[in-house]
Amino acid sequence: MSTYQEFIQQNEDRDGVRFSWNLWPSSRLEATRLVVPVSCLFTPLKERPNLPPVQYEPVMCSRANCKAVLNPLCQVDFKAKIWACNFCFQRNPFPPSYAGISEVNQPAELMPQFSTIEYIVQHGPSAPLIFLYVVDTCLEEEDLQALKESLQMSLSLLPPNALVGLITFGRMVQVHELTCEGIAKSYVFRGTKDLSSKQIQEMLGLTKPAAPGQQGRPVAPQEAAASCRFLQPVHRVDMNLTDLLGELQRDPWPVPQGKRPLRSTGVALSVAVGLLEGAFPNTGARVMLFIGGPPTQGPGMVVGDELKTPIRSWHDIQKDNARHLKKATKYYEALANRSAVNGHSVDIYACALDQTGLLEMKCLSNLTGGHIVMGDSFNTSLFKQTFQRVFSKDYNGDFRMAFGGNLEVKTSRELKVCGAIGPCVSLHSKGPSVSENEMGIGGTNQWKLCSLDPSTTLGVYFEVVNQHNAPVPQGGRGAIQFVTQYQHSNTQRRIRVTTIARNWADAQSQIQHIESSFDQEAAAVLMARLGVFRAESEEGPDVLRWLDRQLIRLCQKFGQFNKDDPTSFRLSESLSLYPQFMFHLRRSPFLQVFNNSPDESSYYRHHFVRQDLTQSLIMIQPILYSYSFHGPPEPVLLDSSSILPDRILLMDTFFQLVIYHGETIAQWRKAGYQEMPEYENFKQLLQAPLDDAQEILQTRFPMPRYIDTEHGGSQARFLLSKVNPSQTHNNLYAWGQETGAPILTDDVSLQVFMDHLKKLAVSSSA
Amino acid sequence: MSQQGYVAAPPYSQAQPGIGGYQGGFGAPPAQPLYGHYGGPPQGFNAPPAAGMMKSPPTSPAAMPPPPVSSQYNPSVQQNGAHPQRYASPSAASPPYGQPSHSVYNSMASPAPPTQQLANQMSAMNLGSYGKSHPPPPTSSAAQQHFQTPAPAMGQPQMHSAPAPHMASQNQMSPPQSPLTNMPASGQLMGGQSMTGPPMGAGPPMGGQSMTGPPMAGMNRPFPGPPPSGQGAFQQHGTGPTAPSGYPQQSGQFGGLMSGPQPGMPGAFPGSPGGLAGPPQKKLDPDSIPSTTQVIEDDKARLGGQVFSTNIRGQVPPLVTTDFTVQDQGNASPRFIRCTTYSLPCTAELAKQCQVPLASIIKPFAKLPKNETPLYVVNHGETGPIRCNRCKAYMCPYMQFIDGGRRYQCSFCNCVNEVPVFYFQHLDHMGRRVDFYERPELSLGSYEFVATLDYCKNNKPPNPPAYIFMIDVSYTNIKSGLVKLVCDELKTLLEKLPREDGAEASAIKVGFVTYNKVLHFYNVKSALAQPQMMVVSDIAEMFVPLLDGFLVNYQDSRAVIYNLLDQIPDMFADTNESETVFAPVIQAGVEAFKAAECSGKLFIFHSSMPTAEAPGKLKNRDDKKLVNTDKEKTLFQPQKGVYEQLSKDCVAQGCCVDLFLFPSQYLDLASMADVPSHTGGSVYKYNNFQVATDGEHFLRDLRKDLQKSLGFDAVMRVRTSTGFRATDFFGAIYMNNTTDVEMAAVDCDKAVTVEFKHDDALSEELGAFMQCALLYTTISGQRRLRIHNLSLNCTSQLSEMYKCCETDSLINFFAKSAYRAILNQPVKNVRDILVNQTAHMLACYRKNCASPSAASQLILPDSMKVFPVYMNSLMKTAPLVGSTELSTDDRAHQRLSVMAMGVEDSQLQLYPRLIPLHDVDASGEAVPAPVRCSEERLSDSGLFLLENGHAIFLWLGQASPPDLIQSLFNVPSLAHLQQEHMFTLPELDNPLSKKVRGIISELLEKRPNSMKLQIVRQRDKPEMLFRQLLVEDKGLHGGASYMDFLCYVHREIRQLLT
C-alpha cells in the first residue's frame, strides 16, 4: 500500500467509489471545517469483468431498520455460526444454507476482495425490456428519412423478446398498434388536450375489468404484455414495425408561412407515460423521444407557432419574459415524476438547429436516468452513432443499461446521508442514517434510478455526526454500504452490494494525514456537482460566489502562508490542482450561461451530473494534446500559450473534439504537401490527431461534436473559448509575440485568478 | 297557417275532438258556438293570404265557364246523387232549379257571371246536362278560357274540339244521362251524381237535383226510402227555391249518412233531432264524391304530352302527375317552382278573408327530363352578375330597360339602375334589348350565373366537395351483414359518383370512417400499399386525425380503397361492442371538411341509439303515454343542445348529413335526424334490417342517394316585388336570420316551401314577381348562382284567385306547416286547425264566389275539388294521427321526410297509387290506370299494386286466379306462397310476370326513394300495412273516411255560412 494515488485508483477500480476524503475527520465540527464535505462519487454499475455475480441471495441483518448485507467487514463467529452487523452491531445467525461455513470455507461476500459483490435474485418475475419510441414527424424529409433508418436499424439491435412500441406525433399524436395484419392501425390523440392517465388508458382500451388493488406490484407482466397491443416483442412485430417506420410520413398538416409546425410533444409524452403506466407499472422501460423542434401546442408548449416569436433565451428567462417556461416545466416535471414512480425512463434525442425545449423537458431525463442527446440533425453521424451506442453491449453481450435501479445507502453510526446528486429521484425513505442537512436530493437514504448504465455516477454526500467530545476509538473505521437493486438488461433482478470503510482521523492531531488523503479530483467534481445543483435553482452569480467562498475557505484551511502575504501562499501537492479545476469550472458552461442557449446549458448540466469522474473532469477542464514534428504527442496546458503555428492541437471537452491546425500547419495543408510522397511525415502528422480523436469518438457517449479547424477558422472559437486566456489583447505586448495566440477576451486568466485567490486566502480579514 | 297561427288559434279542441272524434263533435250540440269564432274573423289563424291558384282549367267543367267554377256539394247528397249542379250565374240559377238538370246547363251557358259553380261531384250531372243543353255555350266558354290561359297549347284546344262531351272531360258529360253507371266510371262521382242521374228529371230543387229525392233511392240501394225524419233540418238549410219534396230525401240521406258510420253525427244537426240517428244507411256511393284519380286522369288526358310554355304571367301549370314538356319562356318551370295559387289576392284583407295560404314550393335542383334544356350558365366575368343596387335582385326578364337602354328599372324594388357599360345594348322598337334572345338572363325564367370570388367563403374558390362514408361497425351491424353489404356495394358505387356533364371523372373526393364507441379514420392515400386506420377515442372533443390521405380521389386510390373495403368487415368480425356514439361522428365529418376546406356530404350507416358516454348521448324517452296529450309534442322535438349546435356547425361548413338507420328498436329518431333535417340531408330507416329481405331495398336507396345531382353549401334568398314578401320557410334547411335559407346541400328532390304575406296592396296590372336566387357550389367545386324567376297575377276577385289555386301545392304547404306545428302544440289542436281552415277556405268560396244555392249543397271550387281527400289523408298520416300503435320513430321519420318534400312527392304520399293488375294487358305498353284508394275498389279475385313513394305493395286477393299466381310466382296457388316469396317477384319468363316486374321496376326507377316491395295476401296480417295506405277509408289508427270527412267539412261550412 503505497501512495494515496494508488489507493484511490484501486478503490475506484474495485468498488467504483471515489471519496473526497479518504480519512474521515472524527467529529462533526472538524468535518465542517474541512469545507469539502465527506462525500463520494459512486458508480453503482461500474463494469467489473472480473466480478461474476453469485447465484444466491444476500444474507441480511435481521434488524428491521438495518437490513445491511453481510460483508467482509463483519465480524464472524464461525463456531457459533453467527455474524455481527458492522452497522448496527446486531448479532445474526447464518441461514441454514451457510451451515458449512468455516474459516477456510468462507462465502464470497466475506472475502476482502469482494467488497463489491453482485447477487442474482432468483425469485420474482423477470420483466422484458421495453422500448417505446416516441417520434416527432414534423421533420424535414431528409431528417425523417435518416431517423427512420436509425430506428429500423435499432430494431435489429434489440433482443428478440424485448417489447417495442411506437408513438408518432406532429399536430396529432398517434399510438400505433403493432399486431395488426393487413391494415396499419393507430390510436390518435389531439395534440392540444391534456389527458389524465386514466383517460389515456381508457381511450387506448387498456382498462380491463381487471381486479383493482394490485397497484404497486408488477402485475404479471407476461399477461399484461399479451393484453397490450401497443407493446409487442420485437421478434413478433419486427417486419410490421419496419414497414410501419418505412411508411412513416412527415406530419401532413400544412404549415403556413411564418409558422412553426404544430408539435404536440407534451401530449405525446403524456400518452407514452400513460400507456406504460397502465400496461407495465414498476417494470423497467425506456421511452425514447425523438424531436426535431420545440413543442408548439398543447400542454408542455414551449413556444407558440408564430415564427416571429423566438424561443426563450437566457435573457428572456432572466427578464421573466418566457411565458410558457413555468407552465411547461411544471408539466414535464409532473410527467417525469409519474414516470419515475413506475420506473420508466425517458430519453430525449433532440436534433435541430434551434432550441427544442430541453430546458423545460430536461427533468424527464434527469429524474428518470434517461439520456439526452442534442444534435443539429438526425442525418448526422453524431446522432446516428450516438443512438447506436445506446444499444452497445458489454463483454457478456448484454446491453450496457439497467432498469428500475434502487440505491440504498447504509452508514455506520458516525455518519449520516445528506443527499445524492445524479440521475435519480428520492424514494423518501426515512431511516436512522438520514441527515436533516440536505445536500442535493436529500431526506432519504434510498433513491430510484429508473435507468442506469455502467458509467452512471452519483455524488453522495455525507455528514459526520459524531460529536467532538465522543471520540472514535483509535483504529475505528467508518463504513458505508451501497445496496443497488436493479433489473439487468438480460432481465434478471440483481443486487450489487458495495461495502467500504475508511479510517477515522482526529482532525486536530492528524490534519496532515487528512490533507494527504484528499482526493482533489473527486472533490472538484463533487463540489462542481453541488454548484451545478444549486445553479438549477439559484442565480448564476450567487453560485459562483458560493463556489469562490468554498475555495477560499479551503485554501485558508490547508494553505501554508503568512498572514497578508500572498506570495508566501503554498498548497500541498494533494490540493495543488484544485484551484485550477475551480478556475475552469467557473468558466464552464455548467455555471456560465453566457453564449449558451438555455437548452445547451440544460444539456451540459444533464451530462455533468451523471458521468463518472474522469469524464466529469474532462468537462471541467478540457484536455489539450499537442502534435508536432518536435516530438511525440504530448498533453499541454489548456492555455493560449499552447496555441502555436507549427502545432496541431486536439482538444477534448467531452462535448466537442476539436482538432486545431496551427497557422503554419494549416498553410502547409492548404498547399497540399501531405499529398506529396516526400512529405509523408507531414501526412502522418496530420493523421495522428485524427486517429486519436477517432479513438475517443469510439468510446464516448454521447458522441462529441467533431470539429476540424485551423488557425483563423471560424470554428477555432471552440478552442479559444476554452483555453486559459493567458495572452489577451490587453497583455499581448507584455508577453511578447513569439509564443501563443492572444485571445480577445476580458475574462480573467488563471494567473489573475490565482493571484486574487492568494490575496484573499491570506487576508486576515477574510 | 303559420306557426303562430297555430299557437294563437283558439282551442277548438273541446268542441271538436278532431277527426277521430267526429262523433263526439257531432254529437255535442255545443259545438256550434265554438265554431262561431271561426265563421267570424279568422284572426285566430293568422290566415295566410290566400294564394289563388288556378288550375289550368283541367276539369272541363271548370273550363267551360270563364269564371271560376265551384262545385257544389250537397252534403246530404252523398247519397242522393242529387247533386245538382248549378252553374248558375246568379240569374240563371233560379231556373235551373226549377228545371231538372237542364236548367243547370243553362246556367252554364250564360257565362255572364264570372263565378260559376260547379258542383264538383255533381259535375257529372252537370256535365251531362251540359252536353244537352249547351252545345252552343261551350264555345263561349272556351273563349273565356282563352282569356284565362292564353297559352295556346293548353286545355283549350281540347275544349274546342269536343265541345260538350269534353267538358265532360270528366266524361260524365256525354253519358250524363246514363245515371249510375256512368257516374262511377267517370269518376266524377259524387255519390250524388249517380243518384242524380235519374233524379235529374225529377226536378231538383236544391242544390240540386240531388234533392230529387226519389231517384236517390234508386241509386243507392241502401237508402231505399228516404227517411223523412231529416227533412226538417234540411229545410232549414235549404234555400228558398228548393222544392220541398226534395228535402225530405236529402235529409233522409243525410241522416242515413251520419247515422251509419257515425251514430253521433245526427245529433249535431240542429234541425234534425234524434230522428236522424236511427236510419242505418250504411253506405253512400263512394263514386259520388270527387275522385283524385279522376282528376289526375283528366288532367293527363287534357295536357299530357303537351308543351307548357312559361311565357304568360300567372299561368297555372298542369298537375304534377301529368307528363308534359316545359318550354322556358321567361318564367321558371313548374318543376322548379309551384305555387298554391297563381293569382295572388291584391290585398291582405282579401287574403285573410279566404284563408288560402300563399306559398311557393321551390325545388331549385329539380331534375329536368332529357328533352328539356338544362340551365344556361351566364358568365359576366370578374364583375359578376348584374344586380339591382338597392334590393340586390339579379338581372332577369322582368327588369325594364329605359332611357334607350342606358338604365333599367328593377321590377322588385323599382329602383332605377345604370346599365354597366359592358352590358349596354340598344333597345328595339318594342323597348326590348336587341340582345334579348341572346342572353338567358333576359329571356329565361331559370339560368345560372358563374359566381365571382366575392361569393365564396373567405374569398377563396371552393375546393371540390367530398363524400365521407361513416359506417357503424357495432355488433348489430356486423351481425346483420350490413357492413359487408355496404362495403361491397361501395366498390362499384363509387365509380358512379355524380360528375359534371362531360367530365371524365367525378371531382368529388371520398373518405371512410368506421365507428362504434370510438371512431376509426382511414388513410387511403394512393401511395400507400395498404390503408392505415387511425382510431380516435377522444369522443368528447372530436377532431380529424389526418388530412392528407383521408379525403382522396377515388380513381387514384382505388386499389387502397378496395383493400380497405375488403378488410373492414373482417376487421370487426369478432366485435362485441354494442355501444355507439353519434354526435361525434357528425362532428368528425364537419371537422374533416373544415380541415380540407371543402363542403360535402356524410353518409352515415347507423344501427342503434347512441348510448355510449359522449356528447349527444341519447336515452330512451319514448313514452306512449304521452300520445294524445299536450306533451305529445315532446316526442317530435329533438334533444336540445349538442345536436342544435351540430346543425349549426354543419351548415356553416356545408356539411350535409344523410342518415341510414337500421334500428331494431326505438332510437330517438327525432334527435338523431335533427342534423340531417337541417342540412338538406335525408333519413332512411330500415327496421329490423335483414340483408335477405331489405338488402336490395337499401342498396337502391343508397345508389339513388349517392348519385343524386346536388349543390353544396347553398344559400337561398327569395326576393319579391313590392307588396308581399316571403315570411316563412319549410324544408330541410337552416335559418340563421329571417331571409337567408341555408342548406348544407340541396339535391334534386329537396324542396323548400315558402310562405308569403302581404306588405301592401298588389296591383292587378303589374302582377307580382318572385326571384329565387341560390348560391351554391357545384359538384366540381364551382361557385354558382342559380336563379329562378316567376311572375304571378294579382286579382281583387276571390273567384279568380280560387280558380288559380293548385291543390297539390296547397296540400304540400299544409302538410309542412302542420308537421311543424306539432312540435309546439298538441296534435289534436293541429288537426282541428286543419279542418277549420279547410272549412273556412271552402266556405269563403261558397260565400263569395259561388252563386247562391241551397245551403245544404256542398260547393267546391273546381281547383280544390279533391282538396278534402288530401286533407283528410294528411290528418290520417302517422305524425298527426295520435295512435299508440304507431312507433314514435316512424312518426318522427315521416314528419321529417315530408318537411323536405316537393309537390310530386307529397301528392303521392297523401294519395297513393292503387293500380289494378289482374286484368292488365300483358302485351301492351300501358300501365293500368290507378283506381281510388279504397277498400271498395279491391276485389277478392284481384291483384293490386299500391305505392306511395315509400312503400310498394302487391296485394293478392283471396280468390286470385291460380293462373295469375302461377305466372307471377311459379307456384300453383296462393296457399303455396312461402315467406321467401313475400319480398320479391321471381324472374319468370312469361308476359304477365315481365309486365308486372316491368311496372314495379319502372316505379322504383321513377321515385326518388327506393320502395320495399311487400307482397301481401288478403286477410294476412301484413295486410294491415297495406290498408293503412287506402286513404279514402277509415284510418286503421283513427281518422275518418273520405266520405265522413266530407260530410263533416260540409257541416262546418254551413255553420260558417250562417
GROMACS .gro file of C-alpha atoms in nm, chain B residues 786-1034:
model
  249
 1552ARG     CA    1  -7.899   2.961  -5.977
 1553ILE     CA    2  -8.182   3.198  -6.045
 1554HIS     CA    3  -8.548   3.107  -6.078
 1555ASN     CA    4  -8.794   3.379  -6.166
 1556LEU     CA    5  -9.167   3.357  -6.157
 1557SER     CA    6  -9.437   3.610  -6.226
 1558LEU     CA    7  -9.784   3.582  -6.085
 1559ASN     CA    8 -10.112   3.753  -6.143
 1560CYS     CA    9 -10.282   3.960  -5.886
 1561THR     CA   10 -10.653   3.986  -5.855
 1562SER     CA   11 -10.909   4.156  -5.649
 1563GLN     CA   12 -11.162   3.889  -5.732
 1564LEU     CA   13 -11.162   3.594  -5.499
 1565SER     CA   14 -11.316   3.383  -5.765
 1566GLU     CA   15 -11.018   3.442  -5.983
 1567MET     CA   16 -10.790   3.354  -5.704
 1568TYR     CA   17 -10.972   3.030  -5.634
 1569LYS     CA   18 -10.962   2.943  -5.995
 1570CYS     CA   19 -10.587   2.965  -5.997
 1571CYS     CA   20 -10.530   2.755  -5.690
 1572GLU     CA   21 -10.345   2.431  -5.705
 1573THR     CA   22 -10.448   2.160  -5.468
 1574ASP     CA   23 -10.124   1.965  -5.477
 1575SER     CA   24  -9.925   2.266  -5.376
 1576LEU     CA   25 -10.175   2.364  -5.114
 1577ILE     CA   26 -10.158   2.029  -4.952
 1578ASN     CA   27  -9.782   2.037  -4.960
 1579PHE     CA   28  -9.793   2.359  -4.771
 1580PHE     CA   29 -10.049   2.234  -4.526
 1581ALA     CA   30  -9.858   1.917  -4.462
 1582LYS     CA   31  -9.539   2.103  -4.388
 1583SER     CA   32  -9.695   2.364  -4.171
 1584ALA     CA   33  -9.897   2.110  -3.978
 1585TYR     CA   34  -9.590   1.895  -3.928
 1586ARG     CA   35  -9.402   2.186  -3.799
 1587ALA     CA   36  -9.692   2.289  -3.578
 1588ILE     CA   37  -9.699   1.959  -3.394
 1589LEU     CA   38  -9.363   2.047  -3.247
 1590ASN     CA   39  -9.531   2.316  -3.049
 1591GLN     CA   40  -9.883   2.215  -2.978
 1592PRO     CA   41 -10.096   1.912  -2.926
 1593VAL     CA   42 -10.162   1.709  -3.233
 1594LYS     CA   43 -10.530   1.740  -3.180
 1595ASN     CA   44 -10.520   2.115  -3.200
 1596VAL     CA   45 -10.336   2.091  -3.522
 1597ARG     CA   46 -10.593   1.861  -3.668
 1598ASP     CA   47 -10.869   2.092  -3.564
 1599ILE     CA   48 -10.699   2.381  -3.720
 1600LEU     CA   49 -10.657   2.193  -4.041
 1601VAL     CA   50 -11.023   2.108  -4.053
 1602ASN     CA   51 -11.123   2.455  -3.969
 1603GLN     CA   52 -10.908   2.611  -4.225
 1604THR     CA   53 -11.032   2.372  -4.485
 1605ALA     CA   54 -11.383   2.460  -4.399
 1606HIS     CA   55 -11.303   2.823  -4.398
 1607MET     CA   56 -11.141   2.824  -4.735
 1608LEU     CA   57 -11.431   2.642  -4.884
 1609ALA     CA   58 -11.689   2.846  -4.703
 1610CYS     CA   59 -11.530   3.160  -4.823
 1611TYR     CA   60 -11.554   3.036  -5.171
 1612ARG     CA   61 -11.906   2.938  -5.125
 1613LYS     CA   62 -11.991   3.271  -4.982
 1614ASN     CA   63 -11.812   3.492  -5.224
 1615CYS     CA   64 -11.778   3.308  -5.546
 1616ALA     CA   65 -12.048   3.056  -5.578
 1617SER     CA   66 -12.380   3.162  -5.695
 1618PRO     CA   67 -12.644   3.140  -5.434
 1619SER     CA   68 -12.762   2.794  -5.377
 1620ALA     CA   69 -12.906   2.577  -5.117
 1621ALA     CA   70 -12.707   2.581  -4.805
 1622SER     CA   71 -12.716   2.211  -4.798
 1623GLN     CA   72 -12.516   2.196  -5.111
 1624LEU     CA   73 -12.151   2.146  -5.085
 1625ILE     CA   74 -11.988   2.364  -5.336
 1626LEU     CA   75 -11.622   2.325  -5.401
 1627PRO     CA   76 -11.401   2.534  -5.622
 1628ASP     CA   77 -11.302   2.328  -5.916
 1629SER     CA   78 -10.937   2.376  -5.841
 1630MET     CA   79 -10.990   2.236  -5.497
 1631LYS     CA   80 -11.230   1.970  -5.584
 1632VAL     CA   81 -11.020   1.698  -5.428
 1633PHE     CA   82 -10.867   1.910  -5.161
 1634PRO     CA   83 -11.067   1.744  -4.885
 1635VAL     CA   84 -10.945   1.399  -4.968
 1636TYR     CA   85 -10.587   1.512  -4.938
 1637MET     CA   86 -10.656   1.699  -4.624
 1638ASN     CA   87 -10.823   1.400  -4.474
 1639SER     CA   88 -10.535   1.183  -4.579
 1640LEU     CA   89 -10.293   1.426  -4.424
 1641MET     CA   90 -10.472   1.406  -4.096
 1642LYS     CA   91 -10.451   1.033  -4.104
 1643THR     CA   92 -10.077   1.030  -4.153
 1644ALA     CA   93  -9.878   0.883  -3.871
 1645PRO     CA   94  -9.750   1.208  -3.725
 1646LEU     CA   95 -10.096   1.356  -3.697
 1647VAL     CA   96 -10.299   1.058  -3.607
 1648GLY     CA   97 -10.203   1.015  -3.245
 1649SER     CA   98 -10.215   0.645  -3.201
 1650THR     CA   99 -10.013   0.445  -2.954
 1651GLU     CA  100  -9.981   0.166  -3.202
 1652LEU     CA  101  -9.752   0.362  -3.423
 1653SER     CA  102  -9.385   0.369  -3.347
 1654THR     CA  103  -9.266   0.705  -3.231
 1655ASP     CA  104  -8.965   0.683  -3.455
 1656ASP     CA  105  -9.174   0.611  -3.759
 1657ARG     CA  106  -9.389   0.910  -3.686
 1658ALA     CA  107  -9.092   1.134  -3.642
 1659HIS     CA  108  -8.938   0.994  -3.954
 1660GLN     CA  109  -9.241   1.061  -4.164
 1661ARG     CA  110  -9.272   1.405  -4.021
 1662LEU     CA  111  -8.919   1.493  -4.116
 1663SER     CA  112  -8.922   1.337  -4.457
 1664VAL     CA  113  -9.231   1.530  -4.555
 1665MET     CA  114  -9.074   1.855  -4.447
 1666ALA     CA  115  -8.834   1.842  -4.738
 1667MET     CA  116  -9.072   1.709  -4.998
 1668GLY     CA  117  -9.165   1.865  -5.323
 1669VAL     CA  118  -9.516   1.871  -5.458
 1670GLU     CA  119  -9.487   1.546  -5.653
 1671ASP     CA  120  -9.376   1.351  -5.352
 1672SER     CA  121  -9.624   1.492  -5.108
 1673GLN     CA  122  -9.903   1.433  -5.354
 1674LEU     CA  123  -9.808   1.070  -5.391
 1675GLN     CA  124  -9.755   1.028  -5.023
 1676LEU     CA  125 -10.100   1.155  -4.942
 1677TYR     CA  126 -10.277   0.984  -5.224
 1678PRO     CA  127 -10.104   0.659  -5.311
 1679ARG     CA  128 -10.148   0.493  -5.646
 1680LEU     CA  129 -10.355   0.181  -5.644
 1681ILE     CA  130 -10.305   0.002  -5.971
 1682PRO     CA  131 -10.517  -0.298  -6.060
 1683LEU     CA  132 -10.305  -0.567  -6.219
 1684HIS     CA  133 -10.537  -0.859  -6.262
 1685ASP     CA  134 -10.664  -0.756  -6.598
 1686VAL     CA  135 -10.355  -0.587  -6.718
 1687ASP     CA  136 -10.280  -0.616  -7.081
 1688ALA     CA  137  -9.958  -0.806  -7.055
 1689SER     CA  138  -9.855  -0.734  -7.404
 1690GLY     CA  139  -9.933  -0.367  -7.408
 1691GLU     CA  140  -9.720  -0.079  -7.300
 1692ALA     CA  141  -9.970   0.095  -7.087
 1693VAL     CA  142  -9.981   0.080  -6.716
 1694PRO     CA  143 -10.335   0.035  -6.598
 1695ALA     CA  144 -10.500   0.347  -6.470
 1696PRO     CA  145 -10.493   0.371  -6.093
 1697VAL     CA  146 -10.816   0.336  -5.906
 1698ARG     CA  147 -10.927   0.512  -5.595
 1699CYS     CA  148 -10.756   0.426  -5.273
 1700SER     CA  149 -11.034   0.249  -5.105
 1701GLU     CA  150 -11.103  -0.099  -4.995
 1702GLU     CA  151 -11.411  -0.097  -5.203
 1703ARG     CA  152 -11.201  -0.096  -5.513
 1704LEU     CA  153 -11.036  -0.417  -5.423
 1705SER     CA  154 -11.180  -0.743  -5.529
 1706ASP     CA  155 -11.120  -1.086  -5.397
 1707SER     CA  156 -11.002  -1.205  -5.726
 1708GLY     CA  157 -10.785  -0.912  -5.798
 1709LEU     CA  158 -10.419  -0.820  -5.789
 1710PHE     CA  159 -10.331  -0.468  -5.697
 1711LEU     CA  160 -10.018  -0.269  -5.677
 1712LEU     CA  161 -10.010   0.010  -5.425
 1713GLU     CA  162  -9.730   0.261  -5.391
 1714ASN     CA  163  -9.688   0.592  -5.216
 1715GLY     CA  164  -9.327   0.671  -5.285
 1716HIS     CA  165  -9.203   0.496  -4.973
 1717ALA     CA  166  -9.360   0.157  -4.984
 1718ILE     CA  167  -9.491  -0.062  -5.257
 1719PHE     CA  168  -9.733  -0.345  -5.204
 1720LEU     CA  169  -9.854  -0.619  -5.428
 1721TRP     CA  170 -10.188  -0.724  -5.293
 1722LEU     CA  171 -10.323  -1.061  -5.381
 1723GLY     CA  172 -10.693  -1.115  -5.343
 1724GLN     CA  173 -10.806  -1.426  -5.173
 1725ALA     CA  174 -10.954  -1.560  -5.484
 1726SER     CA  175 -10.674  -1.466  -5.713
 1727PRO     CA  176 -10.688  -1.684  -6.018
 1728PRO     CA  177 -10.430  -1.959  -5.986
 1729ASP     CA  178 -10.302  -1.896  -6.332
 1730LEU     CA  179 -10.207  -1.545  -6.233
 1731ILE     CA  180 -10.032  -1.672  -5.927
 1732GLN     CA  181  -9.863  -1.934  -6.136
 1733SER     CA  182  -9.734  -1.684  -6.383
 1734LEU     CA  183  -9.612  -1.448  -6.118
 1735PHE     CA  184  -9.473  -1.679  -5.857
 1736ASN     CA  185  -9.440  -2.012  -6.022
 1737VAL     CA  186  -9.645  -2.178  -5.753
 1738PRO     CA  187  -9.981  -2.334  -5.807
 1739SER     CA  188 -10.183  -2.124  -5.568
 1740LEU     CA  189 -10.181  -1.861  -5.306
 1741ALA     CA  190 -10.157  -2.117  -5.036
 1742HIS     CA  191  -9.820  -2.223  -5.169
 1743LEU     CA  192  -9.664  -1.888  -5.123
 1744GLN     CA  193  -9.386  -1.903  -4.869
 1745GLN     CA  194  -9.226  -1.638  -4.665
 1746GLU     CA  195  -8.947  -1.601  -4.913
 1747HIS     CA  196  -9.192  -1.504  -5.178
 1748MET     CA  197  -9.309  -1.207  -4.987
 1749PHE     CA  198  -9.041  -0.964  -5.087
 1750THR     CA  199  -8.952  -1.032  -5.444
 1751LEU     CA  200  -9.111  -1.148  -5.757
 1752PRO     CA  201  -8.925  -1.432  -5.919
 1753GLU     CA  202  -8.800  -1.365  -6.267
 1754LEU     CA  203  -9.022  -1.575  -6.479
 1755ASP     CA  204  -9.038  -1.584  -6.850
 1756ASN     CA  205  -9.398  -1.510  -6.917
 1757PRO     CA  206  -9.563  -1.192  -7.031
 1758LEU     CA  207  -9.751  -1.125  -6.714
 1759SER     CA  208  -9.453  -1.166  -6.490
 1760LYS     CA  209  -9.248  -0.946  -6.715
 1761LYS     CA  210  -9.515  -0.688  -6.730
 1762VAL     CA  211  -9.567  -0.672  -6.358
 1763ARG     CA  212  -9.200  -0.665  -6.285
 1764GLY     CA  213  -9.163  -0.405  -6.551
 1765ILE     CA  214  -9.422  -0.185  -6.390
 1766ILE     CA  215  -9.262  -0.224  -6.050
 1767SER     CA  216  -8.913  -0.154  -6.164
 1768GLU     CA  217  -9.029   0.144  -6.358
 1769LEU     CA  218  -9.189   0.283  -6.046
 1770LEU     CA  219  -8.879   0.213  -5.844
 1771GLU     CA  220  -8.680   0.390  -6.104
 1772LYS     CA  221  -8.904   0.692  -6.110
 1773ARG     CA  222  -8.940   0.762  -5.741
 1774PRO     CA  223  -8.675   0.950  -5.553
 1775ASN     CA  224  -8.660   0.681  -5.288
 1776SER     CA  225  -8.645   0.313  -5.320
 1777MET     CA  226  -8.953   0.133  -5.204
 1778LYS     CA  227  -8.955  -0.201  -5.038
 1779LEU     CA  228  -9.175  -0.441  -5.224
 1780GLN     CA  229  -9.407  -0.630  -4.997
 1781ILE     CA  230  -9.640  -0.892  -5.120
 1782VAL     CA  231  -9.948  -0.929  -4.910
 1783ARG     CA  232 -10.230  -1.170  -4.929
 1784GLN     CA  233 -10.574  -1.058  -4.850
 1785ARG     CA  234 -10.652  -1.120  -4.484
 1786ASP     CA  235 -10.290  -1.188  -4.400
 1787LYS     CA  236 -10.151  -0.999  -4.114
 1788PRO     CA  237  -9.922  -0.776  -4.318
 1789GLU     CA  238 -10.227  -0.654  -4.497
 1790MET     CA  239 -10.261  -0.401  -4.220
 1791LEU     CA  240  -9.973  -0.206  -4.356
 1792PHE     CA  241 -10.130  -0.212  -4.694
 1793ARG     CA  242 -10.464  -0.099  -4.569
 1794GLN     CA  243 -10.312   0.192  -4.393
 1795LEU     CA  244 -10.249   0.342  -4.728
 1796LEU     CA  245 -10.605   0.320  -4.850
 1797VAL     CA  246 -10.660   0.680  -4.769
 1798GLU     CA  247 -11.023   0.706  -4.861
 1799ASP     CA  248 -11.116   0.456  -4.598
 1800LYS     CA  249 -11.144   0.498  -4.233
   0.00000   0.00000   0.00000
